[in-house]
Tab-separated table of C-alpha atoms in Angstrom:
chain	number	residue	atom	x	y	z
A	63	UNK	CA	-102.684	44.047	-79.748
A	64	UNK	CA	-99.718	45.954	-81.119
A	65	UNK	CA	-96.751	46.524	-78.842
A	66	UNK	CA	-96.558	49.921	-77.086
A	67	UNK	CA	-93.252	51.476	-76.154
A	68	UNK	CA	-93.335	52.342	-72.414
A	69	UNK	CA	-92.046	55.808	-73.260
A	70	UNK	CA	-95.233	56.452	-75.247
A	71	UNK	CA	-97.246	55.952	-72.082
A	72	UNK	CA	-95.823	59.215	-70.731
A	73	UNK	CA	-98.480	60.901	-72.878
A	74	UNK	CA	-101.282	59.038	-71.123
A	75	UNK	CA	-99.611	59.525	-67.725
A	76	UNK	CA	-99.468	63.314	-68.144
A	77	UNK	CA	-103.128	63.486	-69.189
A	78	UNK	CA	-104.203	61.217	-66.333
A	79	UNK	CA	-102.205	63.188	-63.787
A	80	UNK	CA	-103.490	66.624	-64.795
A	81	UNK	CA	-106.963	65.580	-66.011
A	82	UNK	CA	-106.363	68.262	-68.610
A	83	UNK	CA	-105.030	68.122	-72.153
A	84	UNK	CA	-103.878	71.725	-71.946
A	85	UNK	CA	-101.848	71.253	-68.758
A	86	UNK	CA	-100.430	67.947	-69.954
A	87	UNK	CA	-99.403	69.560	-73.235
A	88	UNK	CA	-97.568	72.309	-71.348
A	89	UNK	CA	-95.711	69.705	-69.275
A	90	UNK	CA	-94.642	67.732	-72.339
A	91	UNK	CA	-93.938	70.754	-74.527
A	92	UNK	CA	-96.373	69.840	-77.287
A	93	UNK	CA	-99.713	71.152	-78.531
A	94	UNK	CA	-103.007	69.814	-77.108
A	95	UNK	CA	-103.899	68.639	-80.623
A	96	UNK	CA	-100.700	66.584	-80.900
A	97	UNK	CA	-101.364	65.140	-77.458
A	98	UNK	CA	-104.897	64.154	-78.453
A	99	UNK	CA	-103.622	62.371	-81.581
A	100	UNK	CA	-100.972	60.536	-79.559
A	101	UNK	CA	-103.538	59.350	-77.023
A	102	UNK	CA	-105.898	58.217	-79.772
A	103	UNK	CA	-103.084	56.147	-81.281
A	104	UNK	CA	-102.432	54.475	-77.934
A	105	UNK	CA	-106.130	53.702	-77.454
A	106	UNK	CA	-106.379	52.212	-80.957
A	107	UNK	CA	-103.395	49.962	-80.342
A	108	UNK	CA	-104.798	48.840	-76.999
A	109	UNK	CA	-108.303	48.572	-78.456
A	110	UNK	CA	-109.563	50.249	-75.277
A	111	UNK	CA	-110.781	53.724	-74.450
A	112	UNK	CA	-108.647	55.175	-71.649
A	113	UNK	CA	-110.054	58.690	-71.374
A	114	UNK	CA	-113.522	60.183	-71.646
A	115	UNK	CA	-113.290	63.796	-72.732
A	116	UNK	CA	-115.759	66.599	-73.216
A	117	UNK	CA	-115.261	70.293	-73.872
A	118	UNK	CA	-115.302	70.847	-70.094
A	119	UNK	CA	-113.775	67.815	-68.450
A	120	UNK	CA	-111.357	64.910	-68.750
A	121	UNK	CA	-112.059	61.669	-66.861
A	122	UNK	CA	-110.432	58.260	-66.915
A	123	UNK	CA	-112.394	55.198	-67.893
A	124	UNK	CA	-112.152	52.056	-65.754
A	125	UNK	CA	-109.381	50.811	-68.044
A	126	UNK	CA	-107.649	54.180	-67.764
A	127	UNK	CA	-107.825	54.149	-63.969
A	128	UNK	CA	-106.356	50.641	-63.839
A	129	UNK	CA	-103.554	51.504	-66.233
A	130	UNK	CA	-102.768	54.746	-64.373
A	131	UNK	CA	-102.620	52.933	-61.023
A	132	UNK	CA	-100.170	50.379	-62.418
A	133	UNK	CA	-97.782	52.553	-64.432
A	134	UNK	CA	-97.566	55.663	-62.218
A	135	UNK	CA	-95.396	53.994	-59.511
A	136	UNK	CA	-93.103	52.603	-62.208
A	137	UNK	CA	-92.643	56.014	-63.823
A	138	UNK	CA	-91.980	57.559	-60.390
A	139	UNK	CA	-89.274	54.964	-59.786
A	140	UNK	CA	-87.687	55.806	-63.131
A	141	UNK	CA	-87.912	59.541	-62.344
A	142	UNK	CA	-86.362	58.994	-58.914
A	143	UNK	CA	-83.555	56.877	-60.370
A	144	UNK	CA	-82.657	59.619	-62.822
A	145	UNK	CA	-82.901	62.264	-60.112
A	146	UNK	CA	-80.460	60.247	-58.001
A	147	UNK	CA	-77.822	60.920	-60.648
A	148	UNK	CA	-78.027	64.603	-59.760
A	149	UNK	CA	-76.081	63.782	-56.605
A	150	UNK	CA	-73.087	63.118	-58.852
A	151	UNK	CA	-73.160	66.719	-60.053
A	152	UNK	CA	-71.982	69.775	-58.196
A	153	UNK	CA	-75.432	71.387	-58.509
A	154	UNK	CA	-78.953	69.941	-58.824
A	155	UNK	CA	-80.547	70.220	-62.249
A	156	UNK	CA	-84.205	70.075	-63.209
A	157	UNK	CA	-87.592	71.639	-62.597
A	158	UNK	CA	-89.203	72.172	-59.210
A	159	UNK	CA	-93.018	72.500	-59.347
A	160	UNK	CA	-94.607	74.155	-56.322
A	161	UNK	CA	-98.217	74.926	-55.453
A	162	UNK	CA	-99.066	77.587	-52.880
A	163	UNK	CA	-101.917	79.690	-51.639
A	164	UNK	CA	-101.755	83.376	-52.468
A	165	UNK	CA	-100.909	84.280	-48.875
A	166	UNK	CA	-98.129	81.683	-48.756
A	167	UNK	CA	-96.688	82.838	-52.073
A	168	UNK	CA	-96.573	86.493	-51.060
A	169	UNK	CA	-95.560	86.155	-47.425
A	170	UNK	CA	-92.851	83.526	-47.662
A	171	UNK	CA	-92.486	81.449	-50.809
A	172	UNK	CA	-91.624	83.938	-53.565
A	173	UNK	CA	-88.837	85.685	-51.600
A	174	UNK	CA	-87.408	82.268	-50.707
A	175	UNK	CA	-87.601	81.013	-54.297
A	176	UNK	CA	-85.820	84.097	-55.636
A	177	UNK	CA	-82.951	83.582	-53.208
A	178	UNK	CA	-82.869	79.877	-54.030
A	179	UNK	CA	-82.609	80.515	-57.774
A	180	UNK	CA	-79.662	82.826	-57.208
A	181	UNK	CA	-77.817	79.959	-55.514
A	182	UNK	CA	-78.971	77.145	-57.831
A	183	UNK	CA	-79.004	78.585	-61.382
A	184	UNK	CA	-79.526	75.166	-63.024
A	185	UNK	CA	-82.895	74.658	-61.335
A	186	UNK	CA	-86.094	76.011	-62.822
A	187	UNK	CA	-89.017	76.706	-60.503
A	188	UNK	CA	-92.639	76.678	-61.594
A	189	UNK	CA	-94.886	78.163	-58.903
A	190	UNK	CA	-98.658	77.859	-59.278
A	191	UNK	CA	-100.738	80.061	-56.974
A	192	UNK	CA	-104.106	78.592	-56.034
A	193	UNK	CA	-106.154	79.280	-52.917
A	194	UNK	CA	-108.085	76.028	-53.330
A	195	UNK	CA	-106.837	72.962	-51.471
A	196	UNK	CA	-104.868	71.092	-54.111
A	197	UNK	CA	-103.790	67.452	-54.196
A	198	UNK	CA	-100.130	68.046	-55.004
A	199	UNK	CA	-99.620	64.431	-56.060
A	200	UNK	CA	-102.550	64.367	-58.492
A	201	UNK	CA	-101.585	67.829	-59.734
A	202	UNK	CA	-98.063	66.758	-60.621
A	203	UNK	CA	-96.404	69.078	-58.093
A	204	UNK	CA	-93.252	68.279	-56.156
A	205	UNK	CA	-94.503	70.116	-53.067
A	206	UNK	CA	-97.022	72.603	-51.759
A	207	UNK	CA	-97.021	75.418	-49.204
A	208	UNK	CA	-99.967	75.907	-46.864
A	209	UNK	CA	-100.775	76.576	-43.231
A	210	UNK	CA	-100.433	73.514	-41.033
A	211	UNK	CA	-104.115	72.868	-40.331
A	212	UNK	CA	-104.886	72.344	-44.019
A	213	UNK	CA	-102.135	69.773	-44.719
A	214	UNK	CA	-103.113	66.116	-45.010
A	215	UNK	CA	-101.708	63.866	-42.310
A	216	UNK	CA	-99.866	61.580	-44.743
A	217	UNK	CA	-97.629	64.409	-45.971
A	218	UNK	CA	-94.190	65.339	-44.696
A	219	UNK	CA	-94.255	68.963	-43.530
A	220	UNK	CA	-91.278	71.288	-43.068
A	221	UNK	CA	-91.702	74.664	-41.293
A	222	UNK	CA	-91.219	77.514	-43.717
A	223	UNK	CA	-90.689	81.087	-42.617
A	224	UNK	CA	-91.514	82.853	-39.352
A	225	UNK	CA	-94.580	82.625	-37.146
A	226	UNK	CA	-97.619	84.512	-38.413
A	227	UNK	CA	-100.341	86.635	-36.864
A	228	UNK	CA	-103.303	88.687	-38.002
A	229	UNK	CA	-103.955	92.396	-37.566
A	230	UNK	CA	-107.170	94.387	-37.328
A	231	UNK	CA	-106.621	97.668	-39.167
A	232	UNK	CA	-108.601	100.693	-40.268
A	233	UNK	CA	-107.861	104.080	-41.759
A	234	UNK	CA	-107.482	107.218	-39.615
A	235	UNK	CA	-110.678	108.493	-41.290
A	236	UNK	CA	-112.533	105.395	-40.104
A	237	UNK	CA	-111.654	106.142	-36.478
A	238	UNK	CA	-112.825	109.711	-36.864
A	239	UNK	CA	-116.317	108.238	-37.382
A	240	UNK	CA	-116.140	105.172	-35.137
A	241	UNK	CA	-114.724	104.487	-31.664
A	242	UNK	CA	-111.642	102.333	-31.202
A	243	UNK	CA	-112.888	98.818	-30.307
A	244	UNK	CA	-111.912	97.743	-26.799
A	245	UNK	CA	-112.642	94.064	-27.415
A	246	UNK	CA	-113.513	91.835	-30.385
A	247	UNK	CA	-117.168	92.005	-29.339
A	248	UNK	CA	-117.163	95.701	-30.309
A	249	UNK	CA	-116.537	94.730	-33.937
A	250	UNK	CA	-120.184	93.742	-34.309
A	251	UNK	CA	-121.162	97.426	-34.226
A	252	UNK	CA	-118.586	98.619	-36.780
A	253	UNK	CA	-118.430	98.227	-40.582
A	254	UNK	CA	-115.941	95.515	-41.453
A	255	UNK	CA	-114.574	94.138	-44.701
A	256	UNK	CA	-115.484	90.480	-44.784
A	257	UNK	CA	-113.469	87.664	-46.373
A	258	UNK	CA	-115.124	84.870	-48.350
A	259	UNK	CA	-113.312	81.577	-49.010
A	260	UNK	CA	-113.409	79.946	-52.435
A	261	UNK	CA	-115.739	77.379	-50.870
A	262	UNK	CA	-118.271	80.168	-50.367
A	263	UNK	CA	-117.958	80.240	-46.584
A	264	UNK	CA	-117.447	83.562	-44.825
A	265	UNK	CA	-114.477	83.785	-42.487
A	266	UNK	CA	-115.238	84.452	-38.823
A	267	UNK	CA	-112.502	86.617	-37.310
A	268	UNK	CA	-110.556	84.610	-34.713
A	269	UNK	CA	-109.034	86.029	-31.532
A	270	UNK	CA	-107.324	84.800	-28.387
A	271	UNK	CA	-106.046	86.432	-25.201
A	272	UNK	CA	-104.996	84.995	-21.841
A	273	UNK	CA	-106.413	81.596	-22.719
A	274	UNK	CA	-109.741	82.999	-23.922
A	275	UNK	CA	-110.512	82.197	-27.547
A	276	UNK	CA	-113.426	83.545	-29.528
A	277	UNK	CA	-114.500	84.180	-33.079
A	278	UNK	CA	-116.665	86.991	-34.361
A	279	UNK	CA	-119.008	87.060	-37.328
A	280	UNK	CA	-118.517	90.606	-38.549
A	281	UNK	CA	-120.761	92.634	-40.834
A	282	UNK	CA	-120.050	95.335	-43.361
A	283	UNK	CA	-120.748	96.739	-46.803
A	284	UNK	CA	-117.989	94.897	-48.651
A	285	UNK	CA	-116.984	91.228	-48.990
A	286	UNK	CA	-113.788	90.251	-50.808
A	287	UNK	CA	-111.687	87.146	-51.440
A	288	UNK	CA	-108.299	88.855	-51.702
A	289	UNK	CA	-106.344	90.351	-48.798
A	290	UNK	CA	-104.566	92.955	-50.917
A	291	UNK	CA	-107.946	94.323	-51.966
A	292	UNK	CA	-109.045	94.275	-48.327
A	293	UNK	CA	-106.052	96.432	-47.410
A	294	UNK	CA	-106.870	98.861	-50.227
A	295	UNK	CA	-110.486	99.071	-49.079
A	296	UNK	CA	-109.435	99.647	-45.473
A	297	UNK	CA	-107.144	102.516	-46.521
A	298	UNK	CA	-110.088	104.025	-48.410
A	299	UNK	CA	-112.089	104.082	-45.174
A	300	UNK	CA	-114.614	101.393	-46.136
A	301	UNK	CA	-114.230	99.547	-42.850
A	302	UNK	CA	-111.945	97.465	-40.679
A	303	UNK	CA	-109.915	94.654	-42.253
A	304	UNK	CA	-108.501	91.500	-40.692
A	305	UNK	CA	-105.340	90.569	-42.608
A	306	UNK	CA	-101.855	89.167	-42.104
A	307	UNK	CA	-99.844	91.731	-40.191
A	308	UNK	CA	-96.886	91.363	-42.577
A	309	UNK	CA	-99.061	92.966	-45.268
A	310	UNK	CA	-99.703	96.113	-43.234
A	311	UNK	CA	-96.576	96.622	-41.093
A	312	UNK	CA	-95.247	99.470	-43.237
A	313	UNK	CA	-98.688	101.052	-43.646
A	314	UNK	CA	-99.204	101.087	-39.870
A	315	UNK	CA	-95.706	102.509	-39.314
A	316	UNK	CA	-96.404	105.316	-41.809
A	317	UNK	CA	-99.765	106.163	-40.234
A	318	UNK	CA	-101.835	105.242	-43.287
A	319	UNK	CA	-103.529	102.518	-41.240
A	320	UNK	CA	-104.238	102.228	-37.524
A	321	UNK	CA	-103.944	98.873	-35.790
A	322	UNK	CA	-106.338	97.891	-32.984
A	323	UNK	CA	-106.942	94.847	-30.754
A	324	UNK	CA	-103.288	93.868	-31.088
A	325	UNK	CA	-103.312	92.068	-27.726
A	326	UNK	CA	-106.079	89.818	-29.080
A	327	UNK	CA	-103.989	88.690	-32.082
A	328	UNK	CA	-101.442	86.098	-30.902
A	329	UNK	CA	-98.743	84.484	-32.987
A	330	UNK	CA	-99.334	80.967	-34.288
A	331	UNK	CA	-97.262	78.475	-36.294
A	332	UNK	CA	-96.650	79.735	-39.786
A	333	UNK	CA	-96.462	78.087	-43.168
A	334	UNK	CA	-95.205	74.638	-44.066
A	335	UNK	CA	-93.636	73.138	-47.153
A	336	UNK	CA	-95.245	69.714	-47.591
A	337	UNK	CA	-94.598	66.817	-49.946
A	338	UNK	CA	-95.404	63.100	-50.240
A	339	UNK	CA	-93.084	60.561	-48.716
A	340	UNK	CA	-90.844	58.923	-51.293
A	341	UNK	CA	-87.805	56.728	-51.134
A	342	UNK	CA	-85.900	59.287	-53.171
A	343	UNK	CA	-86.685	62.980	-53.381
A	344	UNK	CA	-86.093	64.820	-56.663
A	345	UNK	CA	-82.772	66.634	-56.422
A	346	UNK	CA	-84.266	70.144	-56.892
A	347	UNK	CA	-86.767	69.495	-54.083
A	348	UNK	CA	-84.089	68.116	-51.773
A	349	UNK	CA	-81.937	71.187	-52.445
A	350	UNK	CA	-84.906	73.490	-51.804
A	351	UNK	CA	-85.740	71.758	-48.514
A	352	UNK	CA	-82.131	72.024	-47.338
A	353	UNK	CA	-82.027	75.673	-48.396
A	354	UNK	CA	-85.246	76.454	-46.515
A	355	UNK	CA	-83.971	74.707	-43.378
A	356	UNK	CA	-80.602	76.454	-43.399
A	357	UNK	CA	-80.183	79.112	-40.671
A	358	UNK	CA	-80.193	82.761	-41.620
A	359	UNK	CA	-82.667	85.188	-43.191
A	360	UNK	CA	-84.670	83.906	-46.156
A	361	UNK	CA	-86.568	87.081	-46.980
């Protein structure tokens, strides 16, 4: 077997991490074709197939899985050692890769990132918005932002942004045709705009007041998977929408939407920045965590 330079294995590591030639090529700054040729050269020198690829998927062979499991910790140690040198500089340098749900990105993360970049001009932030639950480690991300209940227990979680709550809203025209609901049970008799998760499940609207918790399976003519579209549909009079109140505060204040059942919509813990435990955090991530934790407005 011909000798392989450890640096060449970064090609295989990127492919194995992303399970995608396209994404790996973007990370390494090369074309997918060049990446494919580089991997083929490694496999020929090892005399082993490391990756099975089709037009739709990329999967590691048994040899590929074993190699990935052995070299990934070593490459992380090298990455961490280099990142440690950032502490010798006045400002952190490098790329911070974040994954967030759409709600997290709009409500908290993007405003925070824009303020962060103004303070740390030598850091580049790549923010990928994905409502699916993503393994940030396998996806090659430094951290993710989600609501607390969806974060794996082996992650370190840092509170990010204020508490959140939902709001039930409808247009003034809607309430000209339908009575104002006195309790969540009344929603069953009104047209509502339903929300469907990427998993295919329909969201049951959740409420709580004075220790009483309940959820309601609403009905209506329209089902969406995007809260901005739900707000638009509510303003058009299609039905009631159940969305984050931060999305509709100004619309309620201006009278374009009417809020109901507010006493049934309590606050709950908001979003969290989460990341895997490491001995050494990348300098851009450490700076971002410290920035997020610092007192004062972040929006």
